[in-house]
Structures are given as structure tokens and as C-alpha cells.
Amino acid sequence: MSEPQPSFPASRKRRDLTRFLVVIGLLLLFNFLGQQFFFRLDLTEEKRYTMSDATKALLQNLKQPVTVTVYLDGDFPPAFRRLQQSVRETLNEMQVYGGSNLHYVFIDPSAAGTEKARNEYYETLLKKGLRPTNLGANENGKRVEKIIFPWATVEAGGKQQQVLLLRGNQAAPSDVRLNQSIEGLEYELASAIRKLSPGQRKRIGVIEGHGELSNLEAGDLIGSLGQFYDVFRVNLAASRPQDLRTLSALIVAKPATAYTEPEKFKLDQFITQGGNALLFMDAMRVNLDSASRGGMLAFPLQLGLDDLLFKYGVRVNPDLILDLNSGVIPLVTGTEGDKPKVEPMPWQFYPLINNYSPHPITRNLDAVYTKFISSLDTVKATGIRKTPLMFTSRYTRVLPAPVPVNLNDARLPPDQKLYTSKFNPVGYLLEGQFRSLYANRTEPGTTRFQPETSPQARPAKVLVISDGDFVRNEVDPKTGRPMRLGFDRLASTEFANRELVLNAVDYMLDESGLITVRGKQITLRPLDKLRVAEQRSQWQLLNLAAPLVLLGLFGAVRAWRRKRRYASF
């Protein structure tokens, strides 16, 4: 006679059915709520997946469709795949806030079926200004190199903006540079979208009348700013104060002659009443033609701005800095046949600056190129916050005026024992309510008395870099057109002068606070490569065996519980 089969009461069947229906109902409810109310939890320590409020506001207020084309599709080694995935994650997050107005697509530039078609597509990208990058990385002890186009194109309203996705300091290791690029993705993409969004353009004045850089010598800077701002030449002597108040910023680019008191007064009133200023000025007068013909003595350049800057909290010292981390100059080192042989030689008067403060203007910035730069000091100025942005290397020499300058010295190896100064600041950002140099004095050329505090006083920002050539671009000898600011033909290298100035202008004029996104930091947490190599087999075995062991234990426990549960029936 067979054993009787256990019978389940009807109540238990109803209970199980009720549970099933409740679970289905809850899933449907959560799905409905998820569609109606969006939220995400970012559990990372540095909030790497959280958009800034400025970016959210920008995307939520888009007035026209925006399309982002990313040229980073394809099969990449793991190190590059991380950048690719980060771009995709950033655009996914942006699409949540941009909604139907934001679209993106990934393209593989190498996907063409034939080599001819691939080269033609590469040529198309090059004509757009998208330069390929041969980036290397170490994978499992092997050197891996891949030619990629680390670019994105943002299109809106019939306009385009190219975005370089691989930034960072070229002197840093490849994994650090990739991490720096990932940190800047949100800002680079959001900044491009903001610049293409319709809105009232702010006005920037470039001062002339004192031997400043010409439109050709500062052509790339003026052209770059002109894409997003209205840029004008301004003569302080002929301008009225009310005309200057229509400007958001003034740029002083390598003046060669002194400012008059009335001109200084107009500049002072512009800054103390809330106008921003960027000053790129030399402290010493250097003539390279004289330096190449037996040498010269460099003396202080009297621009008449020392007392104004001193009042604002900074002093440009009458000296020149020599740095072992330097650029090069062309020198004749011999002859080849009947022609002189010209070679690039290190020139310590051309420091390469690669040390920065962790400020949004300079964060993750590549090296910048300077020529005959001077040191800066700060002095007391009530209510002014002074941030040093740029520093020389640890192997620096500071020569006070008068300074002998002779190009033939580049032929001699520098005496490293003399380079004992280090990390001299050469760029300062001043922020706050500036007090007028002419407070409690009469206006120059008139009898009008200036009060202690003007009713039009407003906070402002002032950038001071002690090198007028910082914003000078080279001129293409074939076309006669300005080359990109920061490009050095002799070294065939592009430095970050242009990017620093554009970052500074954005920091001063962007009221949305989007520039602060450049301060985003993602901490690298690399594995110990030696331990990984030594314990590779152990971890592989653990990853393979542990799931099987856990699955077997779960099955055994479940079988034991079922046997015990039904033993009473």
C-alpha cells in the first residue's frame, strides 16, 4: 500500500496566490512610479555620477535640439574603453535632464570597409580640425598603442563646436591623463552646449594705444573669444567711462608704453565698479635683436601700472626668471655645405610652466609657454582674495634688474648650482571688492573729488600674469595668418596658453557657475600590480570556484529544509 500524498489546505493555496498577486502589483506600481518620478542614488565617494546644478539647469532649459557626435566607438584596449564608457555614461546622465532636446551618437572612424574609404573619412575629420591621437597604455605588462579620434562634435542651431575629450597634462602617466580627461568630461560637453545656446553675448574690450599686441599678433585669442563674445578694440584715452561700463571685461595684452593718469583712472573705475580685467604685462624691457648681437641689459619697463596693482594686492617684480624646465630658441651651430645649420637650443629665459594650483581655471591643465617672465609678490589689500595660479619649477633662478641677456649663453650648459629658487608664482587671480587708487583724491585732470567708497562699487576679478607674450600667437610664414595660441613651431608642440585664457574668461563672465565643474575630482584607486601578478592564479581560482561552492551549499541547505518540512506529512 503506497504512502498517502500530502495535501495542501485550500487556505495555503489562496495565500500563495495572494502573495504572487501582491508581488506583481508592487512591481507594476514601482514601474509606474519610476516612470513618473526620476531619481538616482550616487554612492561613490566623490559623486562622480552626479551632475552639477549648473549643468542640470543648462540642460533643462535647452531651447533647441542638440546633437552630440562622439568619435570613440570601436574596439579599444581596457584603458581607452574606460574613457569611452565614461563619455557614454556622462551623455546618458545629460540626456535625463536634456530630454528630447539632447541626442547623441557614437561613430567608429575606422569602420569603413576599405582602407581608401577609411583614409577619406580620416581626411574629412582632419579638415574639421579633429586631430588623431596615438595614445599608449600598459596592459598586462605590454605596451598597447591605438590611433583614436578623442573628439566630439556638438551641433545646435546650425552651428558646431568641437570638443576635445582627451585632455589633461601630457607629462602625466597615461592612466593619470585618462583620469584627468574623465574628470573634465561634464564641463567640456556642457560648456560646448552653453556656447551654442542662444542668448545675449557679453562684450570684451582689448585695450590699444600703448604698443599692445596687434590684431595679427593676438589674432587667435581675439578670434577664439569672438566665437562666444563680442570683442572690441578700446582706446582708453578716447573712451568715456559710460562706454566702458557696457563691457564685461578688459584685456591688457603686452603694453610697451606708459599709461597716463587719466587712462589709469578709467581703468581703475572700471575695475572698482565691477568690471573684470586680464593683464598680461612685462616687467622688463628685452630686445631680442640686441640680445643676438653681443647681448644687452634688460631694465624695468615703466608702464605706470605698478601703483594700481599694488593697491589691488599684487606687485610685479623688476626681475627675470630663468628655469631649467624651459623652451628652446633657434641658434646657428655650424654650417651644412654653404648653408648655416640651425638647431633648437634650451633657453632658460623661456620657462615652461607646469605647476598649478587646484583652481577651476588651471585644473588638469597642460604646460604653458612663457617668455621673459617675472616673479610676483602679494601685498595687503583688504577684502581681496589672492589665488596663485601658476608656479615655476623647483629649479629656478631669479635675476634682479638690470639683467644681462645674451642669446649666445644658450650654447653653454647652465650651472645647476645657481638654480636654487623654486615654485615662484607668476600668475595671480584677485577677487573681491577693489578699493580705488583715487579714493579721497581728485580725478586726474579735473577738480572732481572721489569719495572713499563709490555708490557704483561692485566686486570684480582681476587676472595678472607677468608675461606679455603669454597671449602672443606665432604667424604662419606661408599664409601670413595667426597660428593657434600656444603653438611653438620650433618644438612642434601646442601648449595650453589658449585654454588657460579661455578658462579665465569663462570663470569671470559665466554667471551660471559652470566653470566650477572643472574642479570635479575622481580619485584613482589602482590595484597593486605586483600583488596582482603574484596572486593572479589564486584570485582566478577563487572567482571560478567560489560561485560553484556557494551554489552547492545553497542547494544542499534547500534540499535539507524541504526534507525536514515535508517529513511530518
XYZ file of N, CA and C in Angstrom, residues 119-283:
495
model
N 40.643 56.201 -45.089
C 41.530 57.364 -45.196
C 40.765 58.610 -45.625
N 39.765 58.447 -46.502
C 38.949 59.587 -46.899
C 38.157 60.144 -45.720
N 37.651 59.232 -44.870
C 36.905 59.705 -43.697
C 37.845 60.394 -42.708
N 39.051 59.831 -42.556
C 40.047 60.488 -41.702
C 40.335 61.905 -42.212
N 40.436 62.044 -43.525
C 40.725 63.360 -44.113
C 39.594 64.334 -43.834
N 38.357 63.830 -43.856
C 37.208 64.678 -43.543
C 37.272 65.193 -42.112
N 37.647 64.304 -41.203
C 37.756 64.710 -39.801
C 38.891 65.712 -39.605
N 40.003 65.505 -40.321
C 41.133 66.424 -40.196
C 40.767 67.816 -40.688
N 39.957 67.898 -41.736
C 39.537 69.199 -42.243
C 38.656 69.931 -41.236
N 37.969 69.178 -40.383
C 37.156 69.790 -39.325
C 38.000 70.235 -38.134
N 39.284 69.909 -38.170
C 40.156 70.255 -37.052
C 40.248 69.176 -35.997
N 39.767 67.968 -36.303
C 39.824 66.862 -35.346
C 41.113 66.084 -35.577
N 42.063 66.268 -34.708
C 43.370 65.638 -34.871
C 43.411 64.304 -34.131
N 43.948 63.268 -34.775
C 44.019 61.964 -34.102
C 45.094 61.961 -33.029
N 44.994 61.003 -32.135
C 45.950 60.860 -31.035
C 46.431 59.421 -30.989
N 47.729 59.259 -30.912
C 48.314 57.931 -30.730
C 48.635 57.792 -29.255
N 47.722 57.180 -28.520
C 47.850 57.110 -27.066
C 48.288 55.721 -26.660
N 49.266 55.646 -25.791
C 49.774 54.356 -25.327
C 49.346 54.050 -23.911
N 49.290 52.761 -23.600
C 48.952 52.309 -22.250
C 49.598 50.952 -22.032
N 49.822 50.629 -20.772
C 50.388 49.342 -20.410
C 49.279 48.396 -19.978
N 49.119 47.298 -20.694
C 48.109 46.295 -20.380
C 48.797 44.959 -20.176
N 48.733 44.452 -18.936
C 49.340 43.164 -18.595
C 50.825 43.130 -18.946
N 51.494 44.247 -18.671
C 52.927 44.298 -18.900
C 53.326 44.557 -20.330
N 52.379 44.756 -21.235
C 52.673 45.012 -22.630
C 52.255 46.432 -23.009
N 53.007 47.002 -23.926
C 52.715 48.340 -24.408
C 51.670 48.254 -25.519
N 50.557 48.966 -25.331
C 49.471 48.954 -26.296
C 49.298 50.366 -26.844
N 49.238 50.499 -28.167
C 49.039 51.801 -28.787
C 47.853 51.732 -29.742
N 47.115 52.824 -29.807
C 45.909 52.865 -30.625
C 45.732 54.282 -31.156
N 45.487 54.406 -32.445
C 45.190 55.709 -33.042
C 43.702 55.958 -32.876
N 43.368 56.996 -32.167
C 41.965 57.309 -31.913
C 41.705 58.779 -32.224
N 40.434 59.101 -32.418
C 39.992 60.487 -32.559
C 39.204 60.832 -31.298
N 39.883 61.340 -30.267
C 39.190 61.600 -28.990
C 38.405 62.906 -29.027
N 37.445 62.983 -29.921
C 36.708 64.220 -30.145
C 35.212 63.950 -30.139
N 34.472 65.008 -29.893
C 33.021 65.006 -30.061
C 32.642 66.302 -30.759
N 31.599 66.246 -31.564
C 31.077 67.428 -32.247
C 29.692 67.727 -31.691
N 29.509 68.927 -31.177
C 28.217 69.354 -30.652
C 27.580 70.285 -31.676
N 26.372 69.953 -32.110
C 25.664 70.733 -33.124
C 24.351 71.254 -32.560
N 24.085 72.536 -32.802
C 22.825 73.145 -32.358
C 22.591 74.420 -33.156
N 21.384 74.588 -33.654
C 21.043 75.806 -34.370
C 21.892 76.074 -35.581
N 22.343 75.020 -36.277
C 23.163 75.195 -37.467
C 24.614 75.509 -37.186
N 25.030 75.497 -35.922
C 26.415 75.767 -35.549
C 27.047 74.503 -34.965
N 28.369 74.463 -35.017
C 29.111 73.322 -34.487
C 30.177 73.788 -33.515
N 30.447 72.939 -32.543
C 31.523 73.183 -31.590
C 32.273 71.874 -31.388
N 33.580 71.910 -31.637
C 34.390 70.707 -31.467
C 34.847 70.601 -30.017
N 34.793 69.385 -29.470
C 35.147 69.157 -28.072
C 36.243 68.102 -28.014
N 37.388 68.475 -27.477
C 38.474 67.520 -27.268
C 38.214 66.771 -25.966
N 38.084 65.453 -26.058
C 37.736 64.641 -24.895
C 38.961 64.153 -24.132
N 40.098 64.097 -24.817
C 41.328 63.633 -24.170
C 42.178 64.844 -23.846
N 42.088 65.300 -22.622
C 42.846 66.465 -22.191
C 43.836 66.037 -21.123
N 44.043 66.893 -20.130
C 44.975 66.542 -19.072
C 46.393 66.930 -19.410
N 47.269 66.685 -18.473
C 48.671 67.062 -18.585
C 49.433 65.974 -19.338
N 50.071 66.343 -20.446
C 50.784 65.360 -21.252
C 51.997 64.788 -20.537
N 52.493 65.504 -19.527
C 53.646 64.992 -18.780
C 53.247 63.918 -17.767
N 51.953 63.775 -17.510
C 51.475 62.791 -16.535
C 51.448 61.408 -17.172
N 51.511 60.336 -16.356
C 51.351 58.985 -16.893
C 50.024 58.842 -17.617
N 49.966 57.884 -18.544
C 48.780 57.749 -19.393
C 47.519 57.488 -18.591
N 47.607 56.665 -17.525
C 46.405 56.393 -16.736
C 45.941 57.630 -15.985
N 46.882 58.461 -15.526
C 46.517 59.707 -14.841
C 45.893 60.681 -15.826
N 46.450 60.755 -17.039
C 45.904 61.672 -18.039
C 44.485 61.247 -18.440
N 44.263 59.951 -18.578
C 42.912 59.477 -18.877
C 41.950 59.847 -17.756
N 42.409 59.722 -16.516
C 41.551 60.075 -15.388
C 41.250 61.574 -15.377
N 42.248 62.395 -15.698
C 42.022 63.838 -15.777
C 41.016 64.171 -16.879
N 41.083 63.437 -17.975
C 40.131 63.659 -19.064
C 38.716 63.309 -18.625
N 38.580 62.218 -17.887
C 37.260 61.799 -17.404
C 36.705 62.832 -16.432
N 37.573 63.388 -15.598
C 37.124 64.416 -14.652
C 36.547 65.631 -15.378
N 37.061 65.933 -16.561
C 36.628 67.132 -17.260
C 35.524 66.925 -18.274
N 34.994 65.698 -18.407
C 34.008 65.428 -19.448
C 32.756 66.285 -19.293
N 32.224 66.347 -18.086
C 30.986 67.095 -17.886
C 31.171 68.551 -18.286
N 32.272 69.162 -17.860
C 32.487 70.577 -18.179
C 32.676 70.779 -19.677
N 33.497 69.952 -20.312
C 33.778 70.147 -21.730
C 32.503 70.052 -22.558
N 31.665 69.055 -22.291
C 30.435 68.887 -23.063
C 29.419 69.978 -22.729
N 29.242 70.256 -21.434
C 28.274 71.270 -21.039
C 28.698 72.659 -21.510
N 29.991 72.934 -21.476
C 30.479 74.241 -21.921
C 30.215 74.440 -23.413
N 30.421 73.383 -24.207
C 30.155 73.482 -25.639
C 28.670 73.728 -25.903
N 27.813 73.051 -25.153
C 26.364 73.253 -25.320
C 25.984 74.679 -24.938
N 26.562 75.184 -23.852
C 26.246 76.550 -23.412
C 26.662 77.581 -24.462
N 27.823 77.373 -25.074
C 28.310 78.346 -26.046
C 27.466 78.358 -27.319
N 26.767 77.247 -27.600
C 25.914 77.195 -28.776
C 24.478 77.620 -28.473
N 24.161 77.765 -27.195
C 22.793 78.134 -26.817
C 22.573 79.616 -27.092
N 21.411 79.964 -27.639
C 21.152 81.384 -27.925
C 21.057 82.202 -26.640
N 21.535 83.403 -26.706
C 21.499 84.282 -25.542
C 22.258 85.553 -25.844
N 22.169 86.519 -24.946
C 22.842 87.799 -25.141
C 24.339 87.626 -24.943
N 25.108 88.060 -25.939
C 26.565 87.930 -25.887
C 27.168 89.067 -25.069
N 28.093 88.713 -24.200
C 28.779 89.732 -23.412
C 29.895 90.366 -24.234
N 30.327 91.543 -23.791
C 31.266 92.358 -24.550
C 32.613 92.401 -23.825
N 33.685 92.226 -24.601
C 35.051 92.253 -24.071
C 35.836 93.295 -24.844
N 36.599 94.113 -24.117
C 37.433 95.116 -24.751
C 38.902 94.742 -24.679
N 39.620 94.922 -25.782
C 41.069 94.701 -25.836
C 41.719 96.076 -25.974
N 42.459 96.479 -24.957
C 42.991 97.848 -24.902
C 44.098 98.039 -25.941
N 44.093 99.198 -26.578
C 45.135 99.582 -27.522
C 45.584 101.005 -27.217
N 46.667 101.415 -27.869
C 47.158 102.771 -27.687
C 48.460 102.855 -26.919
N 49.006 101.696 -26.495
C 50.264 101.693 -25.737
C 51.237 100.663 -26.304
N 51.159 100.420 -27.608
C 52.038 99.445 -28.234
C 51.666 98.010 -27.926
N 50.391 97.771 -27.593
C 49.959 96.408 -27.296
C 50.043 95.524 -28.543
N 49.820 94.226 -28.350
C 49.843 93.285 -29.458
C 48.818 93.687 -30.513
N 49.201 93.553 -31.768
C 48.314 93.911 -32.873
C 47.243 92.834 -33.066
N 46.309 93.118 -33.970
C 45.264 92.141 -34.273
C 45.848 90.857 -34.857
N 46.992 90.962 -35.526
C 47.639 89.772 -36.071
C 48.363 89.002 -34.961
N 49.068 89.719 -34.098
C 49.826 89.064 -33.027
C 48.919 88.439 -31.967
N 47.734 89.000 -31.777
C 46.764 88.445 -30.831
C 45.539 87.902 -31.569
N 45.738 87.547 -32.837
C 44.617 87.149 -33.677
C 43.892 85.911 -33.203
N 44.629 84.900 -32.740
C 43.964 83.667 -32.328
C 43.141 83.884 -31.070
N 43.664 84.654 -30.124
C 42.909 84.941 -28.905
C 41.650 85.738 -29.229
N 41.789 86.783 -30.051
C 40.630 87.601 -30.396
C 39.604 86.776 -31.159
N 40.074 85.935 -32.089
C 39.158 85.096 -32.842
C 38.470 84.061 -31.980
N 39.212 83.465 -31.035
C 38.619 82.455 -30.153
C 37.561 83.077 -29.255
N 37.855 84.245 -28.709
C 36.864 84.921 -27.867
C 35.674 85.387 -28.690
N 35.937 85.758 -29.949
C 34.871 86.265 -30.798
C 33.819 85.230 -31.151
N 34.107 83.949 -30.941
C 33.106 82.926 -31.199
C 31.972 82.976 -30.179
N 32.266 83.501 -28.999
C 31.283 83.446 -27.913
C 30.987 84.815 -27.300
N 31.846 85.802 -27.586
C 31.656 87.135 -27.039
C 31.825 88.153 -28.161
N 31.330 89.366 -27.919
C 31.597 90.479 -28.825
C 32.885 91.158 -28.352
N 33.903 91.175 -29.223
C 35.228 91.672 -28.856
C 35.503 92.965 -29.608
N 35.986 93.987 -28.888
C 36.238 95.304 -29.465
C 37.639 95.772 -29.071
N 38.223 96.595 -29.930
C 39.423 97.336 -29.564
C 38.986 98.601 -28.819
N 39.669 98.898 -27.716
C 39.294 100.026 -26.861
C 40.518 100.906 -26.639
N 40.354 102.179 -26.925
C 41.391 103.163 -26.632
C 40.942 103.953 -25.403
N 41.640 103.771 -24.292
C 41.219 104.407 -23.047
C 41.221 105.929 -23.145
N 42.170 106.463 -23.908
C 42.260 107.924 -24.000
C 41.025 108.514 -24.668
N 40.438 107.777 -25.618
C 39.290 108.310 -26.357
C 37.956 107.807 -25.827
N 37.981 106.866 -24.885
C 36.740 106.258 -24.388
C 36.179 107.040 -23.214
N 34.859 107.062 -23.132
C 34.189 107.663 -21.990
C 33.904 106.593 -20.946
N 33.883 106.957 -19.670
C 33.611 105.954 -18.623
C 32.299 105.213 -18.843
N 31.269 105.919 -19.338
C 29.985 105.246 -19.560
C 30.074 104.222 -20.689
N 31.003 104.431 -21.632
C 31.198 103.440 -22.695
C 31.833 102.171 -22.143
N 32.769 102.331 -21.223
C 33.437 101.172 -20.638
C 32.476 100.334 -19.810
N 31.457 100.955 -19.242
C 30.527 100.211 -18.391
C 29.686 99.218 -19.180
N 29.675 99.334 -20.505
C 28.956 98.346 -21.321
C 29.775 97.073 -21.521
N 31.046 97.085 -21.094
C 31.920 95.930 -21.256
C 31.902 95.068 -19.998
N 32.083 93.783 -20.185
C 32.159 92.858 -19.050
C 33.601 92.595 -18.624
N 34.554 92.795 -19.542
C 35.961 92.544 -19.220
C 36.841 93.371 -20.137
N 38.038 93.678 -19.638
C 39.072 94.350 -20.421
C 40.323 93.477 -20.420
N 41.023 93.456 -21.567
C 42.260 92.686 -21.697
C 43.403 93.643 -22.003
N 44.450 93.560 -21.200
C 45.674 94.327 -21.430
C 46.725 93.334 -21.925
N 47.123 93.445 -23.209
C 47.988 92.450 -23.838
C 49.315 93.075 -24.250
N 50.299 92.963 -23.386
C 51.678 93.365 -23.636
C 51.829 94.834 -24.023
N 51.471 95.754 -23.141
C 51.727 97.171 -23.434
C 53.223 97.462 -23.417
N 53.626 98.446 -24.230
C 55.046 98.800 -24.326
C 55.335 100.203 -23.831
N 54.294 101.051 -23.723
C 54.482 102.420 -23.243
C 53.567 102.675 -22.060
N 53.861 103.743 -21.340
C 53.188 104.001 -20.072
C 51.762 104.498 -20.267
N 50.916 104.157 -19.297
C 49.551 104.670 -19.217
C 49.583 106.052 -18.565
N 48.756 106.924 -19.067
C 48.635 108.240 -18.445
C 47.724 108.140 -17.220
N 47.751 109.173 -16.378
C 46.896 109.159 -15.189
C 45.413 109.124 -15.540
N 44.944 109.900 -16.526
C 43.525 109.786 -16.886
C 43.149 108.384 -17.373
N 44.062 107.736 -18.106
C 43.785 106.370 -18.576
C 43.747 105.395 -17.401
N 44.674 105.540 -16.477
C 44.674 104.681 -15.284
C 43.402 104.892 -14.472
N 42.948 106.125 -14.406
C 41.724 106.402 -13.651
C 40.530 105.671 -14.273
N 40.433 105.692 -15.598
C 39.327 104.986 -16.251
C 39.416 103.481 -16.012
N 40.627 102.939 -16.090
C 40.802 101.511 -15.816
C 40.458 101.189 -14.369
N 40.869 102.036 -13.461
C 40.589 101.851 -12.036
C 39.089 101.887 -11.766
N 38.395 102.853 -12.349
C 36.954 102.953 -12.131
C 36.218 101.758 -12.729
N 36.693 101.287 -13.866
C 36.069 100.108 -14.486
C 36.162 98.897 -13.555
N 37.323 98.682 -12.942
C 37.523 97.505 -12.088
C 36.785 97.666 -10.763
N 36.886 98.832 -10.139
C 36.246 99.009 -8.834
C 34.727 99.013 -8.937
N 34.193 99.238 -10.121
C 32.738 99.232 -10.314
C 32.238 97.915 -10.909
N 33.056 96.854 -10.775
C 32.590 95.517 -11.127
C 33.074 94.973 -12.446
N 33.924 95.704 -13.157
C 34.461 95.191 -14.416
C 35.630 94.256 -14.181
N 35.741 93.210 -14.965
C 36.827 92.242 -14.833
C 37.970 92.616 -15.768
N 39.174 92.208 -15.395
C 40.344 92.573 -16.192
C 41.332 91.421 -16.230
N 41.980 91.257 -17.399
C 43.054 90.286 -17.576
C 44.277 91.050 -18.047
N 45.334 91.042 -17.247
C 46.533 91.802 -17.550
C 47.690 90.853 -17.827
N 48.232 90.935 -19.066
C 49.410 90.172 -19.464
C 50.482 91.213 -19.778
N 51.394 91.416 -18.849
C 52.309 92.550 -18.953
C 53.720 92.149 -18.551
N 54.691 92.736 -19.241
C 56.099 92.503 -18.946
C 56.569 93.472 -17.871
N 57.496 92.986 -17.046
C 58.116 93.856 -16.053
C 59.439 94.418 -16.557
